[in-house]
Amino acid sequence: MAVTRFHAEIATAIGTGALGIAAVIGATELGLGWSESGPQPGYFPFYVGLILIAASLWNLASAFVKHRQATLDASNGAEAEEPFLDREKVQRLGGFLGAMLAFVVATLWLGIYIGAAGYIAYSAWRKGGYKLPLSLAIGLGFSVSLYVIFEVIFKIPLLKGPIENMLGIY
Amino acid sequence: MTKLTTALIAATAVMAAAPAMAQWEPNNRPVEFVVASGAGGGTDNFARTIQSVLSRDGIMDQSIVVLNKGGGSGAEAFLYAKQNKGDANKLIFGTNNVYLLPHVAKLAYTTDDLQPVAALALDEFLVWVKADSPYENITDLIEAAKAEPGQIVFGGSQSKDTDETLVALIEQTSGADFKYVPFNGGGEVGVQLAGGHVAANVNNPNENLGQWQAGAVRPLCVFAPERMAESEAISGDMGWQDIPTCKEAGLDIESYRMPRTVWVPADLPEEAVAYYRDALQKVSESEGWKDYLTRTSQSGAFLAGDELKAFIDENETSTVAVFKAEGWTGE
Amino acid sequence: MGNFDLLMHGFGIAITPMHLMLMVAGVLMGLIVGVLPGLGAPNGVSLLIPLTFALDPTSAIILLSSMYWGALFGGSTTSILFNIPGEPSSVATTFDGYPMAQKGESTRALTLAFMSAGIGALLGIIVITLLAGWASNFALKFGAPEYFAVYFLAFAAFIGMGSASPAKTLVSLATGLILSTVGMDTVTGEVRLTFGYDELLSGISFLVVVIGLFGIGELLSTVQEGLRFRGVSSRIDLRDVLRTIRELPRYWATTIRSGLIGIWMGITPGGPTAASFMSYGIARQASRKGQPFGTGRPEGIVAPETADHSAGTCAMLPMLALGVPSSATAAVMMGGLMIWGLTPGPMLFATKPDFVWGLIASMYISNIVGVILVLATVPMFAALLRIPFAIIGPMIVAICFVGAYTVSNSTFDLWLVLVFGLVGYMFNRLDYPLAPLVLAMVLGHKAENAFHQSMVLSDGSLGIFFSNTLVSSIMVLGLALLILPKMLQLGGRLRRKMPVE
């Protein structure tokens, strides 16, 4: 599956527009007016939200205009619309994002150290083509250096999970 | 509120009767000091001073980690306590904001999500004006505000927090009408006053000390039942003890002070609370702590157990009365 | 000159083996926290405070301030090599630093950054040395309307002219403004736009957003192009360094202008991040010829770096002399001062000359130490680029998330990084400019607060922004910066069109 620039433009415009709508809705709970002591708390979020919605609509419209122009040109034999992501790129990005998402979920469940070690080991093993033991060593080495820098030197606790608890590392 | 409170009072009473209970100690994880202000704020200094005394005097062996959670006027720290219910390795450092914030903002915690351990100091509030201002005493200032309602500007730190409450209390007591402008912190308000951008402020001694030393601002009166502790001359030949109390200067507010408090999450075993209370009591008797009090011109006051409970109840009731009169308590 | 004698006295205090050692240690630790995104200078400095209980205040402040300088230097390294700003104030350095490194000139980019940072810092310190008393009196003149005018000026200088589509610039700007209003509002005490999420109560952290937009966003672009870094690794060659240093005098105008902007933003509490953006914006407007900014122009590195460091050093002055910190790090150091028993304020210069002048003298030395040390660490970072992407890519991801977590120990921020990573990638691909979003997040809420305070003071009259010479001249300057470039652009276009018609 490939994504065209047209799709991407539309998705982004809808996303930013949605943020604008959220801001407007959130602001209406706060008072939008201009009281004797200046703007009420919802004043700025409300109007900035409206501006955001308007600008997003503009982007949406111009995406459609460009798209129609491009389809016209294409039917006249000119070059087709540039693809935003071809199939190969979608796969690459999807794989990377998937691993990253798994890392975040693992971190929430098992803590940052185990999450990072697993994530790095997996990438080195599957994507980098390293042997499994070496990959694991790289992952563990990374987590140990994180531990030394953050917890030992700077005394900043990072997120820990059940395994550290079992091992008695705090 | 009721059930837990009664349980708490009962617990503290039992402990006061039998202090020699089995010695509880936190496990060997680091103890987290959760500070309800940003780094560098008054509460932050309070927590870090205790941290330094605890480790320097060997009162507590655990390593201590300080976490600043000052978001939402400190609400972030109290929500954190709620999320870590029953965790005995977390101490929360705040002021009276712990029990006052839920009255003025819709927040997802109540005071019952934390239990008080001790209050270690009371920070005083003073009315300050610019050195060359026409107001010689608090009555001048109030008369001026009555003559021109809503024109005399009071600067303060944050909105609906201790400073604005005090200004509202002055208005309710005297019938004067001031204009209150909130800034981000006491230091900033001090400079706004020295620069003449506001007419007066209600800073804590520490927040205006530098400007007073330089003769840029001067105090009118202090909101305490008696005058502050004797000190060396700070500005000209004036020291803290030379500042009249507001009551003797003719403003009928007996006392308005901010406690510096330490809390733990709810549902902790009573031995744990007792352990921290004893540790904090040792801190309050140490040299390092006395230094801190003198340096920041706060009054030392170790409150725990029933005494603390009574103080909090009294402080909460009287402050909420001011909130109600101002219409801040929401729906 | 009284100040000169005092400075010499200060050097006497600062140059002891013990203090030199503290400077080296501070700068090195600062480099580490500066390089790691999220673990920034304010964080690092507050962690060192317990260590300083055993030191006397002068040694303690030398250690802390050296760490600050180190962090400022370290932040630029990752901006240039990986497009990940290690410190908020080095965001603007990515705009031209990273493209230059991609062209294979990473040594040149790093040297330019470090040297101009050093020069900026020296300019700032010279101002502190000569004008301490005058500058702190000047800072007293700033009330709420003047603050707003300063923020407005910073906005105007940066936004004035951009190459991106106006609607997209507007989207980016508005998004940043909305994000900056989330959380509790200082002036009204209301909780805004949290939609019931407690995690949003303290607002959306600027650092978390920047880590997502730049760090993760850039990695996604890298991955899409194949699993390789687009930045070409290059060994640091001493000859390259020297050649770049010889090239520096060519940018004298940019350097002086940026230094002045930094000094201005450091004293009027605008802060180093705003200073670097403003300086970059003005450098872009001032340049006429050559390749456009954003493609690796040397001035695009010199301008933000010089301003960043001169603002960083000048931020020490309002902190010491007024007790008002104009950067987050200065706020933490001020907390330290109070713990050591020193009261910041106008009298500090008179009552503790050893402390103040020892610190000022140490600033000269530790910034020079900083430039040397940071140049020495470049080979190490350049070597990082030679590690295969399959290993270094996930490591950078992990560091980004760790960095975001340390900002406020909140797991919610991990999701935010993921979301803003995607936003950064999409914005990048679709030519939405990121800079307005970042600047709006830095200044948006501060500007709104100052505006609101002014309105309370004036009972809702906008006239307060033109009520005295100081505030009116800043406002007029801001308006001019906002409008003039557009007029010139328009005029230029008209003139070009005339002959055709």
Coordinates of C-alpha atoms in Angstrom, one line a residue, chain C residues 90-319:
Chain C
S90 CA 20.0 24.8 21.1
V91 CA 16.8 24.1 19.1
A92 CA 17.7 27.0 16.8
T93 CA 21.1 25.6 16.2
T94 CA 19.6 22.5 14.4
F95 CA 18.1 24.7 11.6
D96 CA 21.5 25.2 9.9
G97 CA 23.8 23.1 12.0
Y98 CA 22.3 19.8 11.0
P99 CA 22.2 20.6 7.3
M100 CA 25.8 21.6 7.4
A101 CA 26.8 18.4 9.1
Q102 CA 24.8 16.4 6.6
K103 CA 26.9 18.0 3.8
G104 CA 29.9 16.3 5.5
E105 CA 31.1 19.5 7.2
S106 CA 30.3 18.4 10.8
T107 CA 33.7 19.6 12.1
R108 CA 33.1 23.0 10.6
A109 CA 29.6 23.2 12.1
L110 CA 30.7 22.1 15.5
T111 CA 33.7 24.4 15.5
L112 CA 31.6 27.3 14.4
A113 CA 29.0 26.6 17.1
F114 CA 31.5 26.2 19.9
M115 CA 33.7 29.2 19.0
S116 CA 30.7 31.5 18.6
A117 CA 29.2 30.2 21.8
G118 CA 32.5 31.0 23.6
I119 CA 32.6 34.4 22.0
G120 CA 29.0 35.0 23.0
A121 CA 29.7 34.0 26.5
L122 CA 32.8 36.4 26.7
L123 CA 30.7 39.3 25.3
G124 CA 28.1 38.6 28.0
I125 CA 30.7 38.4 30.8
I126 CA 32.3 41.6 29.7
V127 CA 29.0 43.4 29.9
I128 CA 28.4 41.9 33.4
T129 CA 31.9 43.1 34.4
L130 CA 31.6 46.6 33.1
L131 CA 27.9 47.4 33.5
A132 CA 26.7 45.3 36.5
G133 CA 25.2 48.3 38.3
W134 CA 23.7 50.0 35.3
A135 CA 22.2 46.8 33.9
S136 CA 20.4 45.8 37.1
N137 CA 18.9 49.2 37.4
F138 CA 17.7 49.0 33.8
A139 CA 16.1 45.6 34.5
L140 CA 14.1 47.2 37.4
K141 CA 12.3 49.3 34.8
F142 CA 10.5 46.2 33.4
G143 CA 6.9 45.8 34.5
A144 CA 4.3 43.6 33.0
P145 CA 3.7 45.7 29.8
E146 CA 7.4 45.9 29.2
Y147 CA 7.7 42.1 29.6
F148 CA 5.0 41.6 27.1
A149 CA 6.7 44.0 24.7
V150 CA 9.9 42.0 25.0
Y151 CA 8.1 38.7 24.2
F152 CA 6.3 40.4 21.4
L153 CA 9.6 41.6 20.0
A154 CA 11.1 38.1 20.1
F155 CA 8.0 36.8 18.3
A156 CA 8.1 39.5 15.7
A157 CA 11.8 39.1 15.0
F158 CA 11.4 35.4 14.3
I159 CA 8.1 35.2 12.6
G160 CA 8.5 38.3 10.4
M161 CA 9.5 36.5 7.2
G162 CA 9.5 32.8 6.5
S163 CA 9.6 30.9 3.3
A164 CA 6.8 28.4 4.2
S165 CA 3.2 28.8 3.2
P166 CA 1.4 31.3 5.4
A167 CA -1.4 29.0 6.3
K168 CA 1.0 26.3 7.3
T169 CA 3.1 28.7 9.4
L170 CA -0.2 29.8 11.1
V171 CA -1.1 26.2 11.9
S172 CA 2.3 25.6 13.4
L173 CA 2.1 28.8 15.4
A174 CA -1.4 28.2 16.6
T175 CA -0.7 24.6 17.6
G176 CA 2.3 25.8 19.7
L177 CA 0.1 28.5 21.4
I178 CA -2.6 26.1 22.2
L179 CA -0.2 23.6 23.7
S180 CA 1.3 26.3 25.8
T181 CA -2.0 27.2 27.4
V182 CA -2.6 23.6 28.7
G183 CA -2.5 23.3 32.5
M184 CA -3.0 25.8 35.4
D185 CA -3.0 29.4 34.4
T186 CA -1.0 31.7 36.8
V187 CA -3.1 34.8 36.4
T188 CA -6.6 33.4 36.7
G189 CA -5.7 30.2 38.7
E190 CA -8.0 28.2 36.3
V191 CA -7.2 24.8 35.0
R192 CA -7.3 24.9 31.2
L193 CA -7.7 22.3 28.4
T194 CA -6.8 19.3 30.5
F195 CA -10.0 17.4 29.6
G196 CA -9.9 15.7 32.9
Y197 CA -6.4 14.3 32.5
D198 CA -4.4 14.8 35.7
E199 CA -1.2 14.4 33.8
L200 CA -1.9 17.6 31.9
L201 CA -2.4 19.6 35.0
S202 CA 1.2 20.8 35.0
G203 CA 1.0 21.6 31.3
I204 CA 2.7 20.0 28.3
S205 CA 6.4 20.2 28.8
F206 CA 8.3 22.1 26.1
L207 CA 11.2 19.6 26.4
V208 CA 9.0 16.6 25.8
V209 CA 7.5 18.2 22.7
V210 CA 11.0 19.1 21.4
I211 CA 12.3 15.6 22.0
G212 CA 9.4 14.2 20.0
L213 CA 9.4 16.7 17.2
F214 CA 13.1 16.8 16.6
G215 CA 14.5 13.5 18.0
I216 CA 11.9 11.0 17.0
G217 CA 10.7 13.0 14.0
E218 CA 14.2 13.0 12.6
L219 CA 14.7 9.3 13.2
L220 CA 11.5 8.5 11.3
S221 CA 12.7 10.6 8.3
T222 CA 16.0 8.7 8.5
V223 CA 14.3 5.3 8.6
Q224 CA 12.1 6.2 5.7
E225 CA 15.2 6.9 3.6
G226 CA 16.7 3.5 4.5
L227 CA 18.4 2.6 7.7
R228 CA 21.3 5.0 7.4
F229 CA 22.2 8.3 8.9
R230 CA 22.1 11.0 6.5
G231 CA 24.7 12.8 8.4
V232 CA 28.1 11.8 7.1
S233 CA 30.5 10.9 9.8
S234 CA 33.8 12.7 9.7
R235 CA 36.8 12.6 11.8
I236 CA 37.7 15.8 13.5
D237 CA 40.8 17.2 11.9
L238 CA 42.7 19.9 13.7
R239 CA 43.3 21.6 10.4
D240 CA 39.6 21.8 9.8
V241 CA 39.2 23.4 13.2
L242 CA 41.9 25.9 12.6
R243 CA 40.5 26.7 9.1
T244 CA 37.1 27.3 10.6
I245 CA 38.5 29.6 13.3
R246 CA 40.2 31.7 10.6
E247 CA 36.9 31.9 8.9
L248 CA 35.2 33.4 12.0
P249 CA 36.1 37.1 11.5
R250 CA 34.0 37.1 8.3
Y251 CA 30.9 36.8 10.5
W252 CA 31.8 39.7 12.7
A253 CA 28.6 41.6 12.0
T254 CA 26.4 38.6 12.9
T255 CA 28.5 37.9 15.9
I256 CA 28.2 41.4 17.4
R257 CA 24.5 41.7 16.5
S258 CA 23.7 38.3 18.1
G259 CA 25.8 39.1 21.1
L260 CA 23.8 42.3 21.7
I261 CA 20.5 40.4 21.2
G262 CA 21.6 37.8 23.7
I263 CA 22.7 40.4 26.3
W264 CA 19.4 42.2 25.9
M265 CA 17.4 39.0 26.3
G266 CA 19.5 37.9 29.2
I267 CA 19.1 41.2 31.2
T268 CA 15.4 41.7 30.3
P269 CA 14.3 38.3 31.4
G270 CA 13.5 36.8 28.0
G271 CA 15.9 33.9 28.5
P272 CA 18.5 32.1 26.3
T273 CA 16.0 30.1 24.2
A274 CA 14.1 33.1 23.1
A275 CA 17.3 34.9 22.5
S276 CA 18.6 32.2 20.1
F277 CA 15.4 32.2 18.1
M278 CA 15.3 36.0 17.9
S279 CA 18.9 36.2 16.8
Y280 CA 18.4 33.5 14.2
G281 CA 15.3 35.3 12.8
I282 CA 17.1 38.6 12.6
A283 CA 20.1 37.1 11.0
R284 CA 17.9 35.6 8.3
Q285 CA 16.2 38.9 7.7
A286 CA 19.5 40.8 7.6
S287 CA 21.1 38.5 5.0
R288 CA 20.6 39.4 1.4
K289 CA 22.8 37.1 -0.6
G290 CA 23.9 33.6 -0.8
Q291 CA 22.2 30.3 -0.2
P292 CA 19.0 30.5 1.9
F293 CA 19.0 29.8 5.6
G294 CA 18.1 26.3 6.7
T295 CA 20.6 24.8 4.2
G296 CA 23.7 25.0 6.3
R297 CA 24.6 28.6 6.3
P298 CA 27.4 29.5 8.7
E299 CA 25.5 32.6 9.9
G300 CA 22.6 30.3 10.9
I301 CA 24.9 28.6 13.4
V302 CA 26.8 31.7 14.6
A303 CA 23.7 33.7 15.3
P304 CA 21.8 31.4 17.7
E305 CA 24.9 30.1 19.4
T306 CA 26.3 33.5 20.2
A307 CA 23.0 34.8 21.4
D308 CA 22.3 31.7 23.4
H309 CA 25.5 31.9 25.4
S310 CA 25.6 35.7 25.9
A311 CA 22.0 35.4 27.2
G312 CA 23.0 32.5 29.4
T313 CA 25.8 34.4 31.0
C314 CA 23.9 37.7 31.3
A315 CA 21.0 35.8 33.0
M316 CA 23.3 35.5 36.0
L317 CA 23.2 39.3 36.5
P318 CA 19.5 39.7 37.3
M319 CA 19.7 36.6 39.4

